[in-house]
XYZ file of C-alpha atoms in Angstrom:
569
model
C -48.499 -67.665 -2.495
C -45.235 -69.529 -2.396
C -41.907 -67.722 -1.877
C -40.682 -68.665 -5.370
C -43.798 -67.255 -6.984
C -43.389 -63.957 -5.082
C -39.817 -63.621 -6.278
C -40.902 -64.351 -9.845
C -43.560 -61.623 -9.755
C -41.058 -59.107 -8.315
C -38.591 -59.957 -11.072
C -41.227 -59.416 -13.753
C -42.147 -56.075 -12.156
C -38.489 -54.932 -12.212
C -38.093 -55.875 -15.858
C -41.154 -53.815 -16.785
C -39.785 -50.701 -15.016
C -37.726 -47.942 -16.683
C -34.179 -47.502 -15.341
C -35.224 -44.580 -13.163
C -38.140 -46.612 -11.731
C -36.134 -49.633 -10.706
C -35.147 -50.031 -7.050
C -31.701 -48.504 -6.543
C -28.616 -50.276 -5.378
C -28.276 -49.097 -1.786
C -24.679 -50.291 -1.781
C -23.737 -47.657 -4.366
C -25.707 -45.029 -2.454
C -23.906 -45.930 0.781
C -20.536 -45.709 -0.971
C -21.331 -42.270 -2.415
C -22.746 -41.143 0.942
C -19.466 -41.951 2.661
C -17.073 -40.837 -0.083
C -18.699 -37.401 -0.322
C -18.526 -37.131 3.490
C -22.216 -36.454 3.739
C -22.691 -38.651 6.760
C -22.180 -42.075 8.249
C -22.895 -45.072 6.049
C -25.128 -46.707 8.660
C -27.807 -44.088 7.892
C -28.318 -45.721 4.476
C -30.799 -48.635 4.578
C -29.670 -52.079 3.529
C -32.513 -52.488 1.040
C -34.798 -50.045 -0.803
C -37.698 -48.672 1.180
C -41.152 -48.931 -0.438
C -42.632 -46.154 1.649
C -40.758 -43.373 3.481
C -41.330 -40.042 5.253
C -39.104 -38.070 2.875
C -39.952 -34.351 2.439
C -37.641 -33.424 -0.452
C -36.714 -36.518 -2.451
C -40.221 -37.876 -2.837
C -40.504 -40.472 -5.603
C -42.967 -43.218 -6.480
C -40.267 -45.850 -6.874
C -38.491 -47.511 -3.938
C -35.764 -45.375 -2.426
C -32.544 -45.806 -0.508
C -32.969 -42.450 1.309
C -34.351 -41.767 4.775
C -35.376 -38.629 6.653
C -32.055 -38.661 8.495
C -30.215 -38.799 5.191
C -32.175 -35.813 3.913
C -31.094 -33.834 6.961
C -27.469 -34.802 6.274
C -27.887 -33.817 2.623
C -29.199 -30.363 3.639
C -26.177 -29.783 5.882
C -23.920 -30.978 3.065
C -25.306 -28.601 0.414
C -24.978 -25.640 2.780
C -21.317 -26.497 3.319
C -20.740 -27.074 -0.380
C -22.332 -23.824 -1.592
C -20.370 -21.847 1.018
C -17.155 -23.603 -0.020
C -17.832 -22.984 -3.708
C -18.496 -19.279 -3.133
C -15.306 -19.018 -1.083
C -13.400 -20.746 -3.879
C -14.695 -18.186 -6.393
C -13.803 -15.381 -3.986
C -10.349 -16.741 -3.224
C -8.516 -15.248 -6.198
C -10.017 -11.782 -5.843
C -9.552 -11.896 -2.068
C -5.917 -12.897 -2.504
C -5.397 -9.948 -4.854
C -6.984 -7.582 -2.317
C -4.911 -8.781 0.635
C -1.740 -8.759 -1.476
C -2.373 -5.261 -2.827
C -3.237 -3.916 0.639
C 0.104 -5.191 1.890
C 1.931 -3.721 -1.113
C 0.072 -0.417 -0.734
C 1.053 -0.031 2.920
C 4.624 -1.148 2.287
C 5.022 1.238 -0.635
C 3.345 4.082 1.230
C 5.593 3.618 4.286
C 8.639 3.613 2.024
C 7.435 6.772 0.274
C 6.805 8.591 3.584
C 10.330 7.748 4.771
C 11.736 8.925 1.452
C 9.806 12.208 1.584
C 10.816 12.833 5.220
C 14.502 12.429 4.390
C 14.118 14.498 1.236
C 12.515 17.356 3.189
C 15.040 17.176 6.026
C 17.858 17.467 3.477
C 16.716 21.070 3.031
C 17.871 21.787 6.590
C 21.104 19.867 6.134
C 22.083 22.200 3.333
C 20.189 25.437 2.748
C 18.845 26.223 6.226
C 21.409 24.478 8.403
C 20.779 26.863 11.311
C 17.418 25.107 11.755
C 18.782 21.609 11.209
C 18.390 20.128 14.696
C 15.148 21.800 15.722
C 13.307 21.256 12.415
C 13.418 17.453 12.644
C 10.422 17.024 14.952
C 8.035 19.380 13.080
C 8.882 17.700 9.767
C 8.369 14.206 11.138
C 5.101 15.210 12.815
C 3.821 16.627 9.513
C 4.480 13.376 7.677
C 3.042 11.341 10.551
C -0.209 13.307 10.266
C -0.193 12.815 6.486
C 0.332 9.086 6.933
C -2.495 8.790 9.462
C -4.846 10.727 7.185
C -4.182 8.482 4.186
C -4.624 5.364 6.326
C -8.033 6.515 7.512
C -7.678 8.779 10.538
C -9.813 11.939 10.677
C -6.913 14.408 10.548
C -7.665 17.339 8.192
C -4.819 18.096 5.823
C -4.964 21.832 6.485
C -4.805 21.241 10.245
C -1.665 19.116 9.831
C -0.034 21.729 7.603
C -1.037 24.507 9.988
C 0.572 22.706 12.950
C 3.763 22.308 10.940
C 4.035 26.007 10.086
C 3.082 26.948 13.669
C 6.080 24.940 14.875
C 8.352 26.224 12.106
C 7.736 29.944 12.689
C 9.543 30.257 16.070
C 12.577 28.476 14.567
C 12.703 30.718 11.516
C 12.199 33.847 13.609
C 14.858 32.873 16.149
C 17.564 31.725 13.717
C 16.945 33.607 10.479
C 14.791 36.706 11.004
C 16.141 37.947 14.343
C 19.340 35.971 15.090
C 20.997 38.924 16.885
C 18.460 38.837 19.681
C 19.117 37.179 23.028
C 17.771 33.606 23.413
C 13.990 33.775 23.240
C 12.129 32.813 26.433
C 9.576 29.996 26.238
C 6.706 32.451 26.597
C 7.872 34.369 23.550
C 8.302 31.199 21.475
C 4.808 30.076 22.450
C 3.445 33.467 21.465
C 5.031 33.103 18.039
C 3.499 29.664 17.615
C 0.008 30.737 18.666
C -0.035 33.889 16.538
C 1.548 32.441 13.396
C -1.685 32.417 11.394
C -2.433 36.048 12.356
C 1.090 37.281 11.611
C 1.232 35.138 8.456
C 5.035 35.094 8.100
C 4.990 32.497 5.302
C 2.576 34.311 3.018
C 0.548 32.076 0.690
C 2.733 28.994 1.074
C 0.776 27.343 3.862
C -2.312 27.293 1.661
C -0.167 26.354 -1.344
C 0.983 23.232 0.479
C -2.579 22.354 1.510
C -3.852 22.741 -2.030
C -0.954 20.819 -3.535
C -1.382 17.891 -1.146
C -5.121 17.706 -0.599
C -6.249 15.982 -3.775
C -3.449 13.444 -4.076
C -3.835 12.585 -0.384
C -7.608 12.319 -0.818
C -7.212 9.972 -3.797
C -4.724 7.819 -1.853
C -7.000 7.787 1.180
C -9.942 6.726 -1.004
C -7.851 3.981 -2.615
C -6.901 2.641 0.816
C -10.541 2.726 1.913
C -11.549 1.050 -1.346
C -9.254 -1.883 -0.580
C -10.907 -2.230 2.819
C -14.331 -1.962 1.181
C -13.605 -4.762 -1.287
C -12.542 -7.015 1.573
C -15.753 -6.123 3.434
C -17.885 -6.968 0.392
C -16.148 -10.305 -0.180
C -16.412 -11.304 3.490
C -20.072 -10.288 3.518
C -20.922 -12.533 0.570
C -19.166 -15.487 2.183
C -21.326 -15.144 5.286
C -24.576 -15.354 3.328
C -26.987 -17.865 4.849
C -28.924 -19.996 2.361
C -32.697 -19.908 2.761
C -34.781 -23.014 3.477
C -36.153 -22.968 -0.081
C -32.624 -22.752 -1.527
C -31.344 -25.594 0.645
C -34.210 -27.885 -0.397
C -33.706 -27.013 -4.079
C -29.995 -27.823 -3.861
C -30.691 -31.178 -2.199
C -33.250 -32.005 -4.892
C -30.755 -31.098 -7.617
C -27.629 -32.781 -6.251
C -28.711 -35.676 -4.012
C -32.245 -36.780 -4.836
C -30.950 -38.770 -7.857
C -28.855 -40.791 -5.378
C -32.039 -41.976 -3.709
C -32.883 -43.726 -6.978
C -29.429 -45.236 -7.271
C -28.366 -42.649 -9.865
C -25.161 -41.628 -8.142
C -23.332 -40.639 -11.343
C -26.055 -38.598 -13.045
C -25.616 -34.825 -13.069
C -28.191 -32.017 -13.294
C -29.058 -30.360 -16.597
C -27.294 -27.025 -17.012
C -30.551 -25.063 -17.353
C -31.890 -26.693 -14.218
C -28.651 -25.870 -12.375
C -28.799 -22.217 -13.505
C -32.353 -21.809 -12.229
C -31.469 -23.305 -8.847
C -28.279 -21.265 -8.445
C -29.841 -18.014 -9.640
C -32.661 -18.476 -7.170
C -30.232 -19.231 -4.336
C -27.910 -16.345 -5.220
C -30.603 -13.786 -6.133
C -29.585 -11.395 -3.353
C -25.896 -11.643 -4.304
C -26.806 -10.764 -7.887
C -28.123 -7.453 -6.553
C -24.501 -6.498 -5.934
C -23.888 -6.450 -9.683
C -24.792 -2.792 -10.378
C -23.040 -1.212 -7.349
C -20.055 -3.511 -7.872
C -19.639 -2.293 -11.455
C -19.881 1.331 -10.270
C -17.322 0.580 -7.576
C -14.837 -0.835 -10.105
C -15.336 2.284 -12.244
C -14.491 4.427 -9.207
C -11.335 2.358 -8.633
C -10.311 2.980 -12.235
C -10.879 6.722 -11.750
C -8.787 6.807 -8.575
C -6.011 4.826 -10.239
C -5.900 7.276 -13.145
C -5.650 10.191 -10.722
C -2.856 8.551 -8.730
C -0.965 7.710 -11.893
C -1.517 11.141 -13.433
C -1.560 14.714 -12.225
C -2.171 13.843 -8.572
C 0.635 11.361 -8.111
C 1.200 10.993 -4.372
C 4.939 10.553 -4.795
C 5.368 13.845 -6.611
C 3.191 15.687 -4.099
C 5.050 14.404 -1.043
C 8.484 15.001 -2.525
C 7.329 18.489 -3.545
C 6.818 19.500 0.098
C 10.525 20.301 0.302
C 10.251 23.043 -2.309
C 7.220 24.643 -0.655
C 8.979 24.712 2.717
C 11.997 26.298 1.072
C 9.866 28.953 -0.654
C 7.979 29.690 2.566
C 11.164 30.255 4.585
C 12.603 32.467 1.863
C 9.385 34.470 1.898
C 9.720 34.963 5.671
C 13.342 36.087 5.276
C 12.327 38.570 2.603
C 9.765 40.111 4.929
C 11.918 39.871 8.056
C 11.732 43.555 9.021
C 7.954 43.747 8.712
C 7.548 40.461 10.596
C 9.825 41.677 13.407
C 7.853 44.870 13.876
C 4.573 42.947 14.045
C 6.025 40.381 16.464
C 7.270 43.135 18.807
C 3.784 44.589 18.915
C 2.086 41.234 19.498
C 4.571 39.340 21.664
C 6.646 42.189 23.138
C 10.172 43.553 22.453
C 13.360 41.537 22.902
C 16.891 42.450 23.940
C 19.717 42.227 21.420
C 22.538 39.803 22.190
C 25.903 41.482 22.972
C 28.050 38.473 22.013
C 30.088 38.446 18.803
C 32.890 36.473 17.164
C 35.728 37.348 14.736
C 35.175 34.214 12.632
C 32.794 34.851 9.791
C 30.686 32.679 7.492
C 28.938 34.354 4.588
C 25.545 32.904 3.560
C 24.379 34.050 0.116
C 21.878 33.140 -2.549
C 23.204 30.183 -4.496
C 21.347 27.183 -5.935
C 21.584 24.073 -3.725
C 22.353 20.770 -5.248
C 19.484 18.494 -4.295
C 20.148 14.826 -3.616
C 19.046 12.442 -6.311
C 15.583 11.139 -5.457
C 14.964 7.496 -6.194
C 11.302 6.816 -6.835
C 9.564 3.718 -5.517
C 9.512 1.648 -8.716
C 6.900 -1.014 -8.008
C 3.971 1.119 -6.862
C 2.654 2.036 -10.308
C 3.097 -1.491 -11.659
C 1.331 -3.083 -8.710
C -1.541 -0.614 -8.915
C -1.885 -1.185 -12.670
C -1.907 -4.961 -12.247
C -4.506 -4.756 -9.503
C -6.809 -2.412 -11.435
C -6.561 -4.594 -14.535
C -7.639 -7.598 -12.496
C -10.518 -5.670 -10.932
C -11.665 -4.495 -14.369
C -11.930 -8.136 -15.421
C -14.031 -8.774 -12.307
C -16.786 -6.292 -13.164
C -19.254 -9.101 -13.979
C -18.264 -11.158 -10.940
C -21.649 -11.066 -9.194
C -23.632 -11.274 -12.432
C -21.969 -14.564 -13.384
C -21.814 -16.436 -10.057
C -24.471 -18.957 -11.104
C -22.751 -19.608 -14.435
C -19.436 -20.210 -12.713
C -20.934 -22.572 -10.146
C -22.766 -24.567 -12.826
C -19.737 -24.857 -15.085
C -17.289 -27.710 -14.894
C -18.374 -31.010 -13.350
C -21.478 -29.855 -11.485
C -23.849 -29.808 -14.477
C -23.925 -31.170 -18.022
C -24.896 -29.435 -21.240
C -27.990 -30.453 -23.136
C -27.323 -33.282 -25.555
C -26.555 -35.949 -22.976
C -28.880 -37.383 -20.370
C -29.206 -35.280 -17.219
C -31.327 -34.836 -14.084
C -34.149 -32.279 -14.249
C -35.304 -32.614 -10.658
C -37.800 -35.362 -11.348
C -36.259 -37.838 -13.756
C -33.476 -38.525 -16.215
C -34.122 -36.568 -19.412
C -32.455 -35.601 -22.670
C -32.847 -31.861 -22.059
C -34.295 -29.443 -19.496
C -37.779 -28.313 -20.555
C -38.518 -25.411 -18.149
C -37.751 -21.768 -18.889
C -34.357 -20.531 -17.639
C -34.676 -17.163 -15.868
C -32.057 -14.390 -15.833
C -29.941 -13.551 -12.790
C -31.896 -10.369 -11.947
C -33.701 -10.362 -8.633
C -37.076 -9.456 -10.112
C -36.789 -12.303 -12.647
C -36.840 -14.862 -9.818
C -40.604 -14.417 -9.482
C -40.828 -16.756 -12.512
C -38.158 -19.177 -11.307
C -39.694 -22.675 -11.491
C -37.196 -24.242 -9.091
C -36.652 -21.810 -6.175
C -39.127 -19.485 -4.516
C -37.329 -16.239 -3.601
C -39.256 -14.575 -0.784
C -37.308 -11.414 0.005
C -34.007 -9.578 0.337
C -31.140 -10.760 2.508
C -30.544 -8.273 5.342
C -26.779 -8.897 5.484
C -26.330 -8.392 1.743
C -28.588 -5.321 1.853
C -26.246 -3.779 4.459
C -23.222 -4.576 2.290
C -24.929 -2.934 -0.701
C -25.777 0.166 1.355
C -22.180 0.586 2.525
C -20.850 0.048 -0.968
C -23.338 2.530 -2.445
C -22.457 5.152 0.181
C -18.760 4.757 -0.584
C -19.397 5.142 -4.316
C -21.455 8.288 -3.718
C -18.699 9.761 -1.546
C -16.130 9.140 -4.258
C -18.357 10.245 -7.136
C -19.525 13.491 -5.551
C -15.927 14.593 -5.041
C -14.721 15.243 -8.574
C -10.971 15.822 -8.841
C -10.505 18.683 -11.255
C -7.301 20.114 -12.760
C -5.667 22.511 -10.333
C -3.133 25.273 -10.885
C -1.621 24.762 -7.447
C 0.497 21.736 -8.237
C 3.742 20.780 -6.591
C 5.867 18.786 -8.995
C 9.392 17.488 -9.417
C 11.341 19.270 -12.119
C 14.118 17.799 -14.196
C 17.336 17.116 -12.373
C 15.572 16.732 -9.028
C 14.540 20.380 -8.705
C 10.931 20.892 -7.698
C 8.869 23.727 -9.139
C 5.752 25.453 -7.951
C 3.270 25.897 -10.792
C 1.217 29.090 -10.655
C 0.706 29.049 -6.909
C -2.605 30.587 -6.015
C -3.402 30.980 -2.321
C -7.128 30.774 -2.930
C -6.698 27.122 -3.994
C -9.273 24.500 -4.841
C -9.538 22.694 -1.567
C -12.523 21.857 0.597
C -13.572 19.686 3.526
C -13.747 16.541 1.405
C -10.075 16.995 0.527
C -9.292 17.030 4.229
C -9.268 20.838 4.416
C -11.040 23.124 6.831
C -9.936 26.443 5.403
C -6.951 28.675 5.927
C -6.567 32.350 6.531
C -3.016 32.638 5.309
C -2.667 35.299 2.637
C -0.040 37.849 1.814
C 1.965 39.423 -0.997
C 5.634 39.341 -1.841
C 7.528 42.551 -1.177
C 10.942 43.758 -2.140
C 13.823 42.501 -4.206
C 16.638 44.810 -3.043
C 19.109 42.920 -0.812
C 20.633 44.241 2.420
C 23.120 42.501 4.723
C 21.932 40.910 7.978
C 24.105 39.347 10.671
C 23.428 36.041 12.450
C 25.426 33.502 14.405
C 26.385 29.831 14.221
C 28.446 28.601 17.140
C 31.520 30.821 17.447
C 31.112 32.255 13.952
C 29.314 35.291 12.639
C 27.005 34.734 9.666
C 26.276 37.410 7.101
C 22.902 36.923 5.396
C 21.688 38.984 2.437
C 18.080 40.062 3.039
C 15.692 42.212 0.959
C 15.214 45.847 1.862
C 11.794 46.280 3.542
C 11.075 49.413 1.530
C 11.367 47.771 -1.868
C 8.523 47.871 -4.394
C 5.662 45.377 -3.821
C 5.045 42.696 -6.383
C 2.270 40.227 -7.036
C 2.158 37.047 -4.965
C 2.227 35.128 -8.234
C 5.724 36.391 -9.118
C 7.863 33.282 -9.672
C 11.399 34.731 -9.728
C 11.783 35.286 -5.989
C 15.236 36.028 -4.528
C 16.828 32.824 -3.320
C 18.146 33.464 0.186
C 18.571 29.859 1.111
C 22.108 28.941 -0.085
C 25.480 29.962 1.251
C 29.115 30.519 0.378
C 31.267 29.416 3.317
C 34.928 30.218 3.940
C 37.263 30.637 6.899
C 38.437 34.216 7.405
C 39.395 36.790 10.021
C 38.288 39.736 7.915
C 36.541 42.463 9.909
C 32.825 42.780 9.414
C 33.240 46.195 7.722
C 35.397 44.602 5.015
C 32.759 41.970 4.367
C 30.063 44.614 4.062
C 32.257 46.404 1.538
C 32.582 43.163 -0.491
C 28.796 42.777 -0.479
C 28.445 45.957 -2.513
C 29.903 44.118 -5.509
C 28.068 40.784 -5.170
């Protein structure tokens, strides 16, 4: 057969073929192969190949694809699906990282604010303790900070250490200031026996109860931010199965082998492929929705009755009340201390200069709240609420835009160019993939299963701990004055709040004031204390004598004259 006759027969054969059956233009395939950075152009044959060893893009018509090209296509679809998932995750991941930074910045600012607010108590009301109280206060807030940021430091243990350190200072400067300087052994005895002596009555437990739930909610919110980041990172590390990779190549690149470089897959076809590939990620849908609900619950608690800012700033008032309680019971405390730690000698030094310290209301410094914390939290929660269906709609998001086309225009169905996709489109549920005509889903992904288990455990931890209304609330009153609402030493606090129990309990005694003498530098200080024999009252009595303020003046009056004046105060 002559050469011209052979060419004529080939031309007639091409004319009789449908567009999808005609030999492709390998030039266009090579151009697309290079532009999409799939591989080197030299892998594309110069002319169509009648027979090939292709495993995925098998077609009866001549093809411009080779086995090497198929391998490059498989590597390309793995990169592309990972990139597309990362692109979908980017916005939510950015919000997480941004909110984590804002949370830590705001929390650090709030801790500093609360430390200064608490220390102001010793600058004004209890100035005799001013220098020595700094370290215990800072250590308390350091422990609180570490607990919220994830360290295993029980709240009641932190509070207990604070009051252990505070007791020797209160005893030395306020309860028994006339005694000679206390030896180290005696101070250590006071610290070690504080819980047994219970000089601060119910206020140690009051502080634990007032802090525990707001600190727990803040700790859970911080852990939730870390958990979201863990979930997002886990989904980005998902490895596509062999079946998924082959299905993606068939959907995106097999049309190129026929020269159809511009044709796009039908949307139904795309959904089946993506839902089969992302079946294990879709399993995150239910726990993810529960997790977002838990975030909403925590946000409501932090914005409502268990606001961390109010709780931390309220520590000042509890410390004040606890010291006043110890002053009221000074005589009883002294007698117990002498029995437990041994007697002390009274100091013989005195001074003619006198300062009178009496019960007057301090003026608290104006407290400026951190303004952005609530707004940032609200913005973040609103975004997370809109992300509830994130894992249920991954396939839809990936198939939207330019990847697939809607029915009504010609599209690729995996075999040929068609008007519409004919196969059934399955749902995104894992069990529905058994009927997926495009991807065979063989089992669960171990990495995603571990992510789901961690997420589920976190949700159970947060759900089992229900934050209920509590009478023991520390709150800021109007004008910057904090108030203790119905303090009850029994409290509603348990191990999940960061509490391990407390044995502090006592009752208020006495309202009749008697003068007591103390010292500050070269001056004598007259303090009005309750008579130890006064009538006992309930520990819930709110109107306690305020022994924390002072009236200061310079005078050389003899002490007897001052005691005479006290009769008329």
